[in-house]
mmCIF file of C-alpha atoms in Angstrom:
data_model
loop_
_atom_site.group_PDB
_atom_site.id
_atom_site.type_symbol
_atom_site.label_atom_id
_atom_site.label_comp_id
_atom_site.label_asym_id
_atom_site.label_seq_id
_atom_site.Cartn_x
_atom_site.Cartn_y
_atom_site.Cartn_z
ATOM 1 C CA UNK A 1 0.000 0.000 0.000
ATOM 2 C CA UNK A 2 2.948 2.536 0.946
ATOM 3 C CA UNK A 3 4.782 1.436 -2.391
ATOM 4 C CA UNK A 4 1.317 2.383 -4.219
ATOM 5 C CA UNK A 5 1.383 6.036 -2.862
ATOM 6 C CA UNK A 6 4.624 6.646 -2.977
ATOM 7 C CA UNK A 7 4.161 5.869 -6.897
ATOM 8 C CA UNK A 8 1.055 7.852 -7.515
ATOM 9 C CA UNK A 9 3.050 10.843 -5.598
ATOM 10 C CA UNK A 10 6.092 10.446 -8.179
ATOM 11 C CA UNK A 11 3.751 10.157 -11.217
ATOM 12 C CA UNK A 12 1.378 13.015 -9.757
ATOM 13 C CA UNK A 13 3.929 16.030 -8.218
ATOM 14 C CA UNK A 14 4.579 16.925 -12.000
ATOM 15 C CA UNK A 15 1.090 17.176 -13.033
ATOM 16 C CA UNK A 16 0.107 19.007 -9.517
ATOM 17 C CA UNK A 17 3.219 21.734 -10.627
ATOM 18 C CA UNK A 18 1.738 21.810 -14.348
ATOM 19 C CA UNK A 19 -1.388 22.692 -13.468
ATOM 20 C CA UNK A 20 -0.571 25.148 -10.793
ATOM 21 C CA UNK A 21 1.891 27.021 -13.112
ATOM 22 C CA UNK A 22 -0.897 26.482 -16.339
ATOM 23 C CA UNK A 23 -3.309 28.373 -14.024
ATOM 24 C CA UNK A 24 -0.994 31.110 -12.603
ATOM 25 C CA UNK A 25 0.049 31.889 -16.117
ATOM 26 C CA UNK A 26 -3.512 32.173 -18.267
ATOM 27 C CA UNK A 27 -5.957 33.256 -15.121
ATOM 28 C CA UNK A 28 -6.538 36.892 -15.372
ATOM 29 C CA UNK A 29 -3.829 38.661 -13.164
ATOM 30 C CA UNK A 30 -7.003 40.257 -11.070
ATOM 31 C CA UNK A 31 -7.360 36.636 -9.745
ATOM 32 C CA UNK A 32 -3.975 35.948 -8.598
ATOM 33 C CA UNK A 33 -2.910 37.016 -4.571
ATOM 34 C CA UNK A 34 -1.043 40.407 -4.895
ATOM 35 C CA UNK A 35 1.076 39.505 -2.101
ATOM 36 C CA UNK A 36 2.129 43.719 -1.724
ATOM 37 C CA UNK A 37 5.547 43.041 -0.319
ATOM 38 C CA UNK A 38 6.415 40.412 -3.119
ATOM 39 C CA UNK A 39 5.779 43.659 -5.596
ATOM 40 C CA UNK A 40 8.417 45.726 -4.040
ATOM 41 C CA UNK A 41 11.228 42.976 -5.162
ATOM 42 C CA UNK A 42 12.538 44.201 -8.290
ATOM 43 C CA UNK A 43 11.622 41.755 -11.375
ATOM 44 C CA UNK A 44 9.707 39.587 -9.531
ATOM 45 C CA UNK A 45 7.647 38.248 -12.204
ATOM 46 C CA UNK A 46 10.946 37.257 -14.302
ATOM 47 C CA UNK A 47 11.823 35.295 -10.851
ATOM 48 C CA UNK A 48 8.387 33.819 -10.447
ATOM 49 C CA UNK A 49 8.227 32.162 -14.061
ATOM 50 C CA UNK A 50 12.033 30.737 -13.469
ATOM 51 C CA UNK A 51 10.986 29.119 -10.343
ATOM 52 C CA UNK A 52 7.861 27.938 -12.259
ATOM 53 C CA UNK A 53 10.134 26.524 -14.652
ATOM 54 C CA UNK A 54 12.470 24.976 -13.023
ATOM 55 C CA UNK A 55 10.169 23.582 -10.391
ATOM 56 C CA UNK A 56 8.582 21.524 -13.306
ATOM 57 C CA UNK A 57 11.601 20.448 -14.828
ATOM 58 C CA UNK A 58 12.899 19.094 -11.783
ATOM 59 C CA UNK A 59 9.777 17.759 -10.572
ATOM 60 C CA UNK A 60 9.903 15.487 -14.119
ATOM 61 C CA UNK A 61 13.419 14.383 -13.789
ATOM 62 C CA UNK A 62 12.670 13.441 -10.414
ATOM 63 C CA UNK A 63 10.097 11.081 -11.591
ATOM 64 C CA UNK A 64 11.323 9.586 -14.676
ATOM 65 C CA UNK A 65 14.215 9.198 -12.516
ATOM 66 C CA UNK A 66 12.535 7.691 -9.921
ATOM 67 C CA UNK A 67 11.260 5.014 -12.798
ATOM 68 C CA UNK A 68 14.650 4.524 -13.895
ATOM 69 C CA UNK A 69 14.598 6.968 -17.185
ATOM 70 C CA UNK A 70 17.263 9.389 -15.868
ATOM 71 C CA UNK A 71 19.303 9.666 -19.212
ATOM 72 C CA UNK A 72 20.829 12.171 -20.621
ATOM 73 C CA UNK A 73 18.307 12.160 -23.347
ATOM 74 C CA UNK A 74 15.301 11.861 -21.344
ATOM 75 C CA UNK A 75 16.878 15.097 -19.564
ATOM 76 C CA UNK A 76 17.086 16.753 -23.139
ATOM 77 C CA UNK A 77 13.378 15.938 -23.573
ATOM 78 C CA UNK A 78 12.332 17.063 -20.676
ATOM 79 C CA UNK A 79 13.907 20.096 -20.641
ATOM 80 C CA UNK A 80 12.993 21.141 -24.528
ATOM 81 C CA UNK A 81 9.413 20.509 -24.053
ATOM 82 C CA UNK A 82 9.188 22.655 -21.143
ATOM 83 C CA UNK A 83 10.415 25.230 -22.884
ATOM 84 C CA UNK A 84 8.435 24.498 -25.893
ATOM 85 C CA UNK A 85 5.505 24.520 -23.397
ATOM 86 C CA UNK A 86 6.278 28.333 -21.877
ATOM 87 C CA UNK A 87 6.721 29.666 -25.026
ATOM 88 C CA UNK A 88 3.134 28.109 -26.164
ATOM 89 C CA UNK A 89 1.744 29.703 -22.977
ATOM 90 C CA UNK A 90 3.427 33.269 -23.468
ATOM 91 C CA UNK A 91 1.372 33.125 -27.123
ATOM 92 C CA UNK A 92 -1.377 31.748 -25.591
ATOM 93 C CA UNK A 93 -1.168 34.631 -22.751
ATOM 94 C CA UNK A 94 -0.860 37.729 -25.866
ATOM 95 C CA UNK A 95 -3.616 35.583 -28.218
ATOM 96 C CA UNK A 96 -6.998 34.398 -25.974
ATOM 97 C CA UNK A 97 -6.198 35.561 -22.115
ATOM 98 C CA UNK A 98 -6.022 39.116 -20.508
ATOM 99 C CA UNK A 99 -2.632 39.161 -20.032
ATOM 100 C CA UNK A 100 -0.008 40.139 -22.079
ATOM 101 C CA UNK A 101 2.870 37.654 -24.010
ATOM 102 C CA UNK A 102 5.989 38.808 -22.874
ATOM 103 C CA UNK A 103 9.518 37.659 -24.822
ATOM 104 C CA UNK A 104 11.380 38.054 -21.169
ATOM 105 C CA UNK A 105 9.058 35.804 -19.245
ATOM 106 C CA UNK A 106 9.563 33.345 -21.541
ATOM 107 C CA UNK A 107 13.593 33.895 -21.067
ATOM 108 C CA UNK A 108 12.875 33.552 -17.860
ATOM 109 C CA UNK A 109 10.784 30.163 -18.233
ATOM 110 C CA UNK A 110 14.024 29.026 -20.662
ATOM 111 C CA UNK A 111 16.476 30.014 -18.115
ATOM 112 C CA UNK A 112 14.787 27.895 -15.184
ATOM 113 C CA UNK A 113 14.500 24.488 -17.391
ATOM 114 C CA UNK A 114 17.783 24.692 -18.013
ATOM 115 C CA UNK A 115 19.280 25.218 -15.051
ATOM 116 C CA UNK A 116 16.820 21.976 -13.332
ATOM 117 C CA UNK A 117 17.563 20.302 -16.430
ATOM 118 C CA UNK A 118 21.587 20.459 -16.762
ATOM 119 C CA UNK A 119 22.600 22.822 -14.073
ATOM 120 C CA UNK A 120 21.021 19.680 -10.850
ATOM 121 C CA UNK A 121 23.552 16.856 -10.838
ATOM 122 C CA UNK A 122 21.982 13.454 -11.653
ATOM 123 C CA UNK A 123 23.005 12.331 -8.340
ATOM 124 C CA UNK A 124 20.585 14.387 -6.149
ATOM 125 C CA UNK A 125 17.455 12.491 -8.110
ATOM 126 C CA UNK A 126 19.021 9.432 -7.735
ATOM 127 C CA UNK A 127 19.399 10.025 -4.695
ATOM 128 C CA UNK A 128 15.990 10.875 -3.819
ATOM 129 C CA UNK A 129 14.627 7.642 -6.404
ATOM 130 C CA UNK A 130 16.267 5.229 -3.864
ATOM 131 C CA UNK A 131 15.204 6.787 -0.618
ATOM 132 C CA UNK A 132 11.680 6.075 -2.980
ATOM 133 C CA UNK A 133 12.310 2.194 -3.143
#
């Protein structure tokens, strides 16, 4: 039973992280928290979309890991089509939604799948995988 939910928690963190970030990034911005204090950091929207990023790249190498896919091309894969996915949801944002497509958000999405995807040594999901077993 523990082995079950420990693999639905692997196979669901990902799509939990998706969904938040799909949802902060095409609800209207009126909807979101305002959190004042967060607006007084300097670019803190560029630093919100690469911890978005890079949260869901990580999260996905941590399962496919966990599965034992953690190859350097599985990485690659992971990593492109989260980029290919920001950039989708920046022209998404600018074409159907209230908010505006921005060409540094989505630097910002690029920078924080790359860094999860090649910048976080192997070992640390590996690591995690077998504490997982």
């Amino acid at each position: 039973m523990v082995n079950i939910i420990k693999k639905t928690t692997v196979l669901t963190l990902p799509l939990v992280i998706i969904g938040m970030v799909t949802y902060g990034s095409l609800v209207s911005a009126e909807k979101l928290p305002s959190g004042k204090w967060l607006s007084q950091i300097p670019q803190i929207d560029k630093i919100v979309h690469f911890i978005f990023y890079f949260a869901i790249v990580a999260a996905l190498r941590f399962s496919f890991t966990a599965f034992g896919r953690g190859t350097v091309k599985i990485k690659t894969v992971i990593v492109v089509s989260a980029i290919i996915y920001g950039g989708i949801i920046e022209i998404l944002q600018g074409m159907f939604f209230s908010r505006s497509a921005d060409s540094m958000d989505f630097l910002a999405n690029l920078a924080g799948a790359v860094c999860a995807g090649f910048l976080l040594p192997q070992r640390i999901f590996n690591v995690l995988g077998e504490k997982r077993k």
